[in-house]
XYZ file of C-alpha atoms in Angstrom:
491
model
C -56.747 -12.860 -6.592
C -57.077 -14.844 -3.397
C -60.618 -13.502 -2.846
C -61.685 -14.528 -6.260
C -60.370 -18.399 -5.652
C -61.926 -18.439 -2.405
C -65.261 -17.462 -4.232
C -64.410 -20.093 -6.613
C -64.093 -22.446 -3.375
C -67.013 -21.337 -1.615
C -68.921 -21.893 -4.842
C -68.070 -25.131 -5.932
C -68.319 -26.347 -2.090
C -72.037 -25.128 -2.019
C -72.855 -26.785 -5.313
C -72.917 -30.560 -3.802
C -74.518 -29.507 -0.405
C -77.254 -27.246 -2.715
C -77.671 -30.306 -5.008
C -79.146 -33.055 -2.435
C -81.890 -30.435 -0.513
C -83.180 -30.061 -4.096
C -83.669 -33.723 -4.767
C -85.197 -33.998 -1.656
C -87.460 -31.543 -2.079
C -88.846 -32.955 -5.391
C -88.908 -36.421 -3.955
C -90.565 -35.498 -0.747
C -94.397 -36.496 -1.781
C -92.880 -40.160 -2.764
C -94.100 -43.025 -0.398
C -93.187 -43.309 3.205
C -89.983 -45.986 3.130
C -88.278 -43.748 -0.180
C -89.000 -40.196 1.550
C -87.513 -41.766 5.098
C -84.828 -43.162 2.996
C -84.042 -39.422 1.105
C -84.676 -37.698 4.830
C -81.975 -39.914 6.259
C -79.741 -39.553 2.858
C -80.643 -35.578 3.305
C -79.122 -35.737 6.943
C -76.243 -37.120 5.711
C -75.621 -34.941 3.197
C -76.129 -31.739 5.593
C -73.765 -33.319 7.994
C -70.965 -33.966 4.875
C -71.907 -30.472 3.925
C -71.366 -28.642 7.083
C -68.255 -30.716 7.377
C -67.138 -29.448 3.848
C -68.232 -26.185 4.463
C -66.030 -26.373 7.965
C -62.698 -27.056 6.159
C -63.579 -25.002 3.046
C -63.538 -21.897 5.703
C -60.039 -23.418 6.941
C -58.294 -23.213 4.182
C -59.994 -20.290 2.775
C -58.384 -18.740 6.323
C -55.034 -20.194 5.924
C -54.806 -19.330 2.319
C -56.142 -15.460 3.302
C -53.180 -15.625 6.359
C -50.528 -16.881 3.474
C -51.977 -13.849 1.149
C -51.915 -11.176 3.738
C -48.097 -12.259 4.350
C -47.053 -12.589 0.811
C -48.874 -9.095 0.412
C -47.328 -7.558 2.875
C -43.876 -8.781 2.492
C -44.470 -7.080 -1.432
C -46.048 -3.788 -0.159
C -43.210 -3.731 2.113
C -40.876 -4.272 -0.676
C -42.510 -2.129 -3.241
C -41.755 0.683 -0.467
C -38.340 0.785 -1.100
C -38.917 1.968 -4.658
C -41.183 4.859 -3.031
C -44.124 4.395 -5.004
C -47.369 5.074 -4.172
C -49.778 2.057 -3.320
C -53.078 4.121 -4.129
C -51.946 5.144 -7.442
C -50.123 1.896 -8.105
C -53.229 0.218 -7.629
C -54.939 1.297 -10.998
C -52.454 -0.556 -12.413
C -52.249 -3.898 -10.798
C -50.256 -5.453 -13.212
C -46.998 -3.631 -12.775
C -46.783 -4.223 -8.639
C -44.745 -7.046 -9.983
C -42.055 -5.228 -11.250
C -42.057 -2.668 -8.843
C -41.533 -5.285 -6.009
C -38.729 -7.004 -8.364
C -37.273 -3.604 -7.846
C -37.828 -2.836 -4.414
C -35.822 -6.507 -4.225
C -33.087 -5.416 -6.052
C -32.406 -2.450 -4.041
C -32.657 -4.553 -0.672
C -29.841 -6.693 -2.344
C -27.854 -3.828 -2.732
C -28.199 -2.779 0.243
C -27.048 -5.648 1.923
C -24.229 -6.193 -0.101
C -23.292 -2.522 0.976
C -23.415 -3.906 4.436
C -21.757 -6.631 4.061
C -19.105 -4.510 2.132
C -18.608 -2.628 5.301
C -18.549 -5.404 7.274
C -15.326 -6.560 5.946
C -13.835 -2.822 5.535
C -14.479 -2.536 9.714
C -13.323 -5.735 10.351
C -9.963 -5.446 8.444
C -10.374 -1.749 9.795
C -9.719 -2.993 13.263
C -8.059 -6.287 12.853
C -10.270 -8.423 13.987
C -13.864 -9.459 14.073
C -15.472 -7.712 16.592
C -19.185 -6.486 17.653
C -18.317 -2.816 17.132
C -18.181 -3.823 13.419
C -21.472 -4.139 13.282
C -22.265 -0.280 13.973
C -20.901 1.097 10.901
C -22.439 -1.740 8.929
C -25.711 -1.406 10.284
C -25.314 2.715 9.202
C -24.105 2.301 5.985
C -26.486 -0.402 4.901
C -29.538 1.894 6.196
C -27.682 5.318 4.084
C -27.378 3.102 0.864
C -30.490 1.924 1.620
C -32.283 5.287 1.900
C -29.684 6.335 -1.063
C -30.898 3.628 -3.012
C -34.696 4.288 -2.526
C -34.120 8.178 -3.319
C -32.442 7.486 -6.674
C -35.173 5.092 -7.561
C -38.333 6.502 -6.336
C -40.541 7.666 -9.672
C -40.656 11.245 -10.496
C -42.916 13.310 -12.727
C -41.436 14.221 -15.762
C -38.139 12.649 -14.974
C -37.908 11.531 -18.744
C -37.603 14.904 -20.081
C -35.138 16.299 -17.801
C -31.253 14.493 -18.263
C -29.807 16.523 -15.692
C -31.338 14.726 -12.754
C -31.001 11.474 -14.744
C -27.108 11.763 -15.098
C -26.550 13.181 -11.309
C -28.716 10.052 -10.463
C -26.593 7.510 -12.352
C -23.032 9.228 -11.386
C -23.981 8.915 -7.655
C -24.738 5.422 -8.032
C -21.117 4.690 -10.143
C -19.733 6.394 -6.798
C -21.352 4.936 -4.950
C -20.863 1.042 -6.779
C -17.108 2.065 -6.482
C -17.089 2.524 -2.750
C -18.446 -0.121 -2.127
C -17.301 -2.585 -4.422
C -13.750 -2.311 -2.787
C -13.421 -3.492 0.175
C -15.449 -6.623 -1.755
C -12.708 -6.582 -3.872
C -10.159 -7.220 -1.131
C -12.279 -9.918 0.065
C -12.050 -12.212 -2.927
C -8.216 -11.836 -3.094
C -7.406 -11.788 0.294
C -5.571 -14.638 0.309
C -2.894 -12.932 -2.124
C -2.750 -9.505 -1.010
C -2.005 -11.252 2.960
C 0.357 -13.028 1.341
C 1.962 -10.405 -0.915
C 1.806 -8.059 2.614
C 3.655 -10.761 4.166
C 6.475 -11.202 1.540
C 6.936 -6.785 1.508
C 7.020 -6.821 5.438
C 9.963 -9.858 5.345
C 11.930 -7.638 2.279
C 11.714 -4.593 4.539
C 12.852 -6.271 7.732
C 15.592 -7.821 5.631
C 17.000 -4.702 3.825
C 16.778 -3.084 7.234
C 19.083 -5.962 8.397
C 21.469 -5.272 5.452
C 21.658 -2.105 5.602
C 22.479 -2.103 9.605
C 25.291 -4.794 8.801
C 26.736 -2.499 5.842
C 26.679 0.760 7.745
C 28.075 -0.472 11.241
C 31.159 -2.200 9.685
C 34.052 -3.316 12.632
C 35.990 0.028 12.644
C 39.379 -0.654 11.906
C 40.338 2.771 13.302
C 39.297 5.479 15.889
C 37.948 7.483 12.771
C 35.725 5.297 10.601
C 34.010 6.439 7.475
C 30.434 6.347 6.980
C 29.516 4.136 4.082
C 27.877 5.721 1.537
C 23.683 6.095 1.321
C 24.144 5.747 5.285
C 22.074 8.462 7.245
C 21.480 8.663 11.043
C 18.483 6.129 10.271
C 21.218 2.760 9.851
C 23.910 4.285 11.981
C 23.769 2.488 15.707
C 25.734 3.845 18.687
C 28.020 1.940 20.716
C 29.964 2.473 23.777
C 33.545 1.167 22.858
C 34.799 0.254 19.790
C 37.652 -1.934 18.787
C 39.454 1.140 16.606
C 42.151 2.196 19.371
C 43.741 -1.254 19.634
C 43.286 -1.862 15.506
C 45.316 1.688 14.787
C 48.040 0.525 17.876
C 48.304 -2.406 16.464
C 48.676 -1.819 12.890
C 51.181 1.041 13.738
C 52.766 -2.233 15.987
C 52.762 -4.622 12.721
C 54.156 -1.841 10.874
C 56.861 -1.060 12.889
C 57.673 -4.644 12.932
C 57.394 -5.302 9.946
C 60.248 -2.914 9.112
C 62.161 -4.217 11.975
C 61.658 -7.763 10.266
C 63.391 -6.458 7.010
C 65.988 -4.916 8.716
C 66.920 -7.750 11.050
C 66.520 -10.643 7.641
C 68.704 -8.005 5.869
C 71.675 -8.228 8.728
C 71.132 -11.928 9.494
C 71.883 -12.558 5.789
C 74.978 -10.555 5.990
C 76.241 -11.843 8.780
C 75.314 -15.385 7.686
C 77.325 -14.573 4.401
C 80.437 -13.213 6.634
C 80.184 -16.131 9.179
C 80.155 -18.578 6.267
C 83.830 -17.239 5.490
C 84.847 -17.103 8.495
C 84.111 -20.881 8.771
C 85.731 -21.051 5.355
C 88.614 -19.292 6.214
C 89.399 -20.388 10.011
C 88.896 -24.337 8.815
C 92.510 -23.881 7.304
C 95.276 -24.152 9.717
C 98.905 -23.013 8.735
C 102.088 -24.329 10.683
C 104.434 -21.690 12.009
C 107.843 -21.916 10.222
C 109.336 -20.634 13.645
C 107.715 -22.631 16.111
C 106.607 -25.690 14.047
C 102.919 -24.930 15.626
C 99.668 -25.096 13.699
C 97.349 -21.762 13.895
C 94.765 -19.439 12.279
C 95.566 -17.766 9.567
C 95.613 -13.631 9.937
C 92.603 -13.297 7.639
C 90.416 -15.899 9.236
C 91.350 -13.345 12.591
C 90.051 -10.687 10.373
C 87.208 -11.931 9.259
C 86.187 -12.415 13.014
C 86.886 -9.432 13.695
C 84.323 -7.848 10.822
C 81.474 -10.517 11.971
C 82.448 -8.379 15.492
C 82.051 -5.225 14.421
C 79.347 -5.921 12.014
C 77.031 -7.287 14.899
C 77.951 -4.491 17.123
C 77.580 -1.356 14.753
C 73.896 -2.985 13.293
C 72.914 -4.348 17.256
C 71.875 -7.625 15.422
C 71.269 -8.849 19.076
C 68.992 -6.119 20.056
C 66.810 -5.792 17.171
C 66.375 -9.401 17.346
C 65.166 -9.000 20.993
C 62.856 -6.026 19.904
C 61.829 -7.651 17.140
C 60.772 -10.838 20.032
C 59.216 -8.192 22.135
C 56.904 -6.963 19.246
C 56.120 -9.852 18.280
C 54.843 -10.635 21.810
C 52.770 -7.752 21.768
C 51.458 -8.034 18.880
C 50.046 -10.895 20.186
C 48.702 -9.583 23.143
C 46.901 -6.549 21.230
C 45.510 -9.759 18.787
C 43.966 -11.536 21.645
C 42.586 -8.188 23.377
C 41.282 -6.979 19.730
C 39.882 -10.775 19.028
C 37.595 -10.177 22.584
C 36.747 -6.305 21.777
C 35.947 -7.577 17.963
C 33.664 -10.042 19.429
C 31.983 -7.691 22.111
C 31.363 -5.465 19.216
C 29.643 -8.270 16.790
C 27.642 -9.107 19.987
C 26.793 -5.685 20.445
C 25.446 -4.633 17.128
C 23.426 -7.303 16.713
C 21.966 -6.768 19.671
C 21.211 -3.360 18.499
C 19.897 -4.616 14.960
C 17.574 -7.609 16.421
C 16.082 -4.271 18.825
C 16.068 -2.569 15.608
C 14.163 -5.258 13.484
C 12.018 -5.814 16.711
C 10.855 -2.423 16.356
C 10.465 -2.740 12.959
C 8.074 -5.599 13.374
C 6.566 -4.322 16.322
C 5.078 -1.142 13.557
C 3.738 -3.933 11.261
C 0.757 -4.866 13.007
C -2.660 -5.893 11.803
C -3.179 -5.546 8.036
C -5.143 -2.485 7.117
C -6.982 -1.073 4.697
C -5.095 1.026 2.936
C -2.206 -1.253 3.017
C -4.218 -4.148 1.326
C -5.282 -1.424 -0.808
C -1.461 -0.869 -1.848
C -0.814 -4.513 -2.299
C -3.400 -5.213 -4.381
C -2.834 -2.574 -7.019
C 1.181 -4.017 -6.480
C -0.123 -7.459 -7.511
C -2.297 -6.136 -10.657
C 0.614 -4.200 -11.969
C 2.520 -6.564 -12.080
C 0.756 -8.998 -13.661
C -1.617 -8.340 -16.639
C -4.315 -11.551 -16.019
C -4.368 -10.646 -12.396
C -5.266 -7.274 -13.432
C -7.600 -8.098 -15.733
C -9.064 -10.245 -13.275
C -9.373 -7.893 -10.315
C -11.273 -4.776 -12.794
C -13.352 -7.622 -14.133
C -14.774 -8.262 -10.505
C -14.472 -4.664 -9.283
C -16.587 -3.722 -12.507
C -19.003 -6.328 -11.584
C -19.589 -5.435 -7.940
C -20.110 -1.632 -9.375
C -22.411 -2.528 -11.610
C -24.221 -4.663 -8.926
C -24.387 -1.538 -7.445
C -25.763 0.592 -10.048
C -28.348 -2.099 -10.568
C -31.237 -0.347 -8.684
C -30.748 2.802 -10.772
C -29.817 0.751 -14.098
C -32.914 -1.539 -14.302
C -35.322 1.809 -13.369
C -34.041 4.012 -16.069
C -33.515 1.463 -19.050
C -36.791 -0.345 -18.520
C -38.674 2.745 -19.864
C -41.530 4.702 -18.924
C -44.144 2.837 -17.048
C -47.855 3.115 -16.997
C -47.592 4.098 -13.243
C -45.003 6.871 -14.477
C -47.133 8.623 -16.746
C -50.199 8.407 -13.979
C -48.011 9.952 -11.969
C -46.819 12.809 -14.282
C -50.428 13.139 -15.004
C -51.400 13.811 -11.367
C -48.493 15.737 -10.791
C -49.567 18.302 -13.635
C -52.918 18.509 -12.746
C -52.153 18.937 -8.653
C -49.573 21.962 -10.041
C -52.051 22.809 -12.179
C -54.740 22.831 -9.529
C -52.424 24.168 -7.158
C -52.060 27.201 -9.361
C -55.604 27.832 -10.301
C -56.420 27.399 -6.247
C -53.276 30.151 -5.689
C -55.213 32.301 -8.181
C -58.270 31.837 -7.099
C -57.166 32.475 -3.623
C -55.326 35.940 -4.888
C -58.427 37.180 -6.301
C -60.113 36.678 -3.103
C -57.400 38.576 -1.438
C -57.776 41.093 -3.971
C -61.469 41.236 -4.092
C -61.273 41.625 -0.055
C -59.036 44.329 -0.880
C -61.283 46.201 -3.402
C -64.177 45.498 -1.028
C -62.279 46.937 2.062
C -61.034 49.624 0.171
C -64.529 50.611 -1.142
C -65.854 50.527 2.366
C -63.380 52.533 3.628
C -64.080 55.032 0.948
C -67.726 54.990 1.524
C -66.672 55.613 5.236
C -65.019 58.579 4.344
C -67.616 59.826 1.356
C -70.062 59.314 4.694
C -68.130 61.199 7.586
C -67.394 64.029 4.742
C -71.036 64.495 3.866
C -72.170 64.180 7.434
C -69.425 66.657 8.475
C -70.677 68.885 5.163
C -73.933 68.526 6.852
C -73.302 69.360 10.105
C -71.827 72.456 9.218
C -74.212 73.379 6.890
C -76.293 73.049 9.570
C -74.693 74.835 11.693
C -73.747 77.986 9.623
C -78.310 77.975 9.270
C -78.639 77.792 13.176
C -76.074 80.109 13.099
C -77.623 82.663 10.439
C -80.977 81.746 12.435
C -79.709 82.926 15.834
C -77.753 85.881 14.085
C -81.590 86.647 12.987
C -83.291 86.170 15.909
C -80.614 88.642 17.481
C -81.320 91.523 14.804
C -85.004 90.912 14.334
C -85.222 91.808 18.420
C -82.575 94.106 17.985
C -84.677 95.979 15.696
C -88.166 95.492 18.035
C -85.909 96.661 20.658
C -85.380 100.078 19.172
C -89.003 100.032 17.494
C -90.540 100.007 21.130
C -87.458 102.383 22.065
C -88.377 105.125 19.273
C -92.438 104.898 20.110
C -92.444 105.796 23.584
């Protein structure tokens, strides 16, 4: 096409410069001033026509440099469909669609790369150089992949098989790679749905550490139920001894208590009569004096007894003493209780710092989990997320898609065509080429037999002849044998 417009150019540029030399040739035998006038006017127009001519072969250069680079840039993409450029150029009309294809799977291949990209990058937490290894690999593969699954082949219409391994290695393929694309377009969600699981673990973690370390309130503490060795923390003292002394302490006193209210309110009741009874005074008929009366001495005498049978005054002391104690084991339980609290939660923040110390970087299979965590649990999400994954898929499958449905080509049944005939020609040239093998074979085996046909008659021959020099000699012999006794019988 460009050499035909640059024909066109050259053409239409030598028109004008042709068109002046002929005037001046027909107006040449006019009179002197008009012919100097046309020489002049024909020196001018040479000069404008070189100059034309001059920037005519310009362009026509430029506009051959930007036709060499668009046609390159096509043959180059028309290589990824692996056609053939000899064949392809019989029919000039479909390198169009072949380099629309040969596009297609270059977009598909770097959307494979790009794919990866992401997928190393989230891989190893960061964006780093070494990413761009395994993206430079995998875009080449899906490349080549790509290029094998669309590259024409002879009679690939009548044969499904091939057609339907084709197509199910490109939905394979689509669905590798449209993942980690997937996870690209809803990162945002899945980091923060990551972020939300890793808090609820380190929070359960924190409640279960808190419900299965309780403060013991005894030497033998129970483990909580659904507690395993994973929750249960060790500790070097515990505040159980001085809980069991002192509820044994509280108990004790506590019985002590009811025992001591029980014989202060009996001896408050007897004291009460005894102030009831010794507030009378009686005078003495005998000695005119006034004094106690016999059963206010009695009654003194029972509030005696009473407090020394029950020892009133000891418990009361004991009860004083225990009481003291008591406080003294509440102080000294109050400090271990508190050395304790400190104590576990040192243990759980170690714990939880652990904890967080596993959840590093996001990876790939964890986005992976989150994702499918968001979908189910909400139906537009998961509409949304198969509608894009089913898009980048059949992005994908697009190479493979647009070679199959757009039909068989002109260039297709060319190249069944020569494929028939260069089977076909490679059989005839395999049979021609036996034949020759066998004919050398015949031929070899006919000499060989004429060889042997030759050294049999030769050897007949030779002893033939022989068995006649033989007879000959055996002749000679008796022929002189026979002279020999002639001349011996004469004389």
């Amino acid at each position: 096409m460009t050499d035909i417009l640059t024909d066109r150019t050259t053409a239409s540029a030598s028109g004008p410069a042709d068109g002046p030399g002929t005037g001046d040739a027909a107006a040449f035998p006019t009179a002197n001033g008009r012919a100097t006038a046309r020489t002049g006017g024909r020196a001018t127009s040479a000069g404008a026509g070189r100059a034309t001519s001059a920037r005519t072969t310009g362009e026509e250069g430029r506009d051959r440099a930007t036709g060499r680079r668009r046609l390159d840039a096509a043959r180059r993409l028309r290589t990824l469909t692996g056609v053939d450029e000899e064949l392809l150029a019989r029919v000039r009309y479909e390198r169009s669609k072949y380099t629309a294809l040969g596009g297609v799977v270059l977009g598909t291949s770097v959307i494979a790369g790009f794919s990866m990209w992401n997928f190393a990058t989230e891989a190893l937490g960061r964006v780093s150089v070494a990413a761009l290894v395994p993206t430079v690999i995998w875009m080449l593969f899906v490349l080549n992949l790509d290029r094998w699954l669309v590259t024409p082949q002879p009679n690939a219409r009548r044969r499904v098989g091939p057609l339907l391994t084709r197509l199910l290695i490109a939905l394979l393929l689509g669905a590798v790679i449209a993942e980690p694309l997937v996870l690209r377009i809803f990162q945002t969600a899945v980091e923060q749905h990551v972020a939300d699981e890793r808090t609820r673990v380190v929070d359960e973690l924190r409640t279960n550490l808190v419900r299965c370390n309780p403060v013991p309130s005894t030497t033998r503490t129970a483990v909580p139920k659904g507690c395993g060795t994973t929750y249960i923390l060790s500790f070097g003292a515990t505040p159980g001894e001085q809980a069991e002394e002192l509820a044994a302490l509280r108990s004790d006193a506590t019985t002590l208590q009811k025992r001591v209210d029980v014989d202060t309110t009996r001896l408050e009741a007897i004291d009460s009569e005894v102030r009831d009874e010794c507030r009378v005074l009686i005078r003495m008929a005998s000695t005119g004096l006034y004094q106690r009366t016999s059963e206010c001495r009695r009654l003194r005498d029972k509030a005696r007894d009473y407090r020394t049978t029950h020892h009133t005054g000891e418990n009361e002391k004991r009860l004083a003493g225990m009481h003291s104690r008591i406080s003294g084991i509440e102080a000294g339980l109050t400090s271990s209780r508190t050395a304790f609290l400190k104590t576990r939660a040192d243990g759980i923040e170690r714990r939880l710092d652990a904890e967080r110390a596993k959840q590093k970087e996001i990876g790939a299979l964890e986005r992976i989990r989150a994702l499918d965590e968001l979908a189910s649990g909400n139906a537009v999400l998961f509409v949304g997320i198969w509608l894009v994954r089913l898009l980048f898929v059949l992005l994908d499958v697009l190479p493979v898609l647009v070679k199959y449905l757009s039909g068989e080509t002109a260039y297709d049944r060319m190249l069944t065509g020569e494929s028939n005939s260069a089977v076909k020609i490679h059989s005839e040239e395999v049979r021609l080429a036996e034949r020759r093998a066998m004919a050398n074979l015949e031929i070899g085996q006919d000499a060989i037999e004429q060889e042997v046909r030759r050294h049999r008659v030769e050897s007949e021959a030779a002893l033939r002849e022989h068995t006649a020099t033989m007879n000959i000699r055996v002749r000679q012999a008796v022929n002189a044998l026979q002279d020999e006794i002639r001349r011996s019988s004469t004389v």
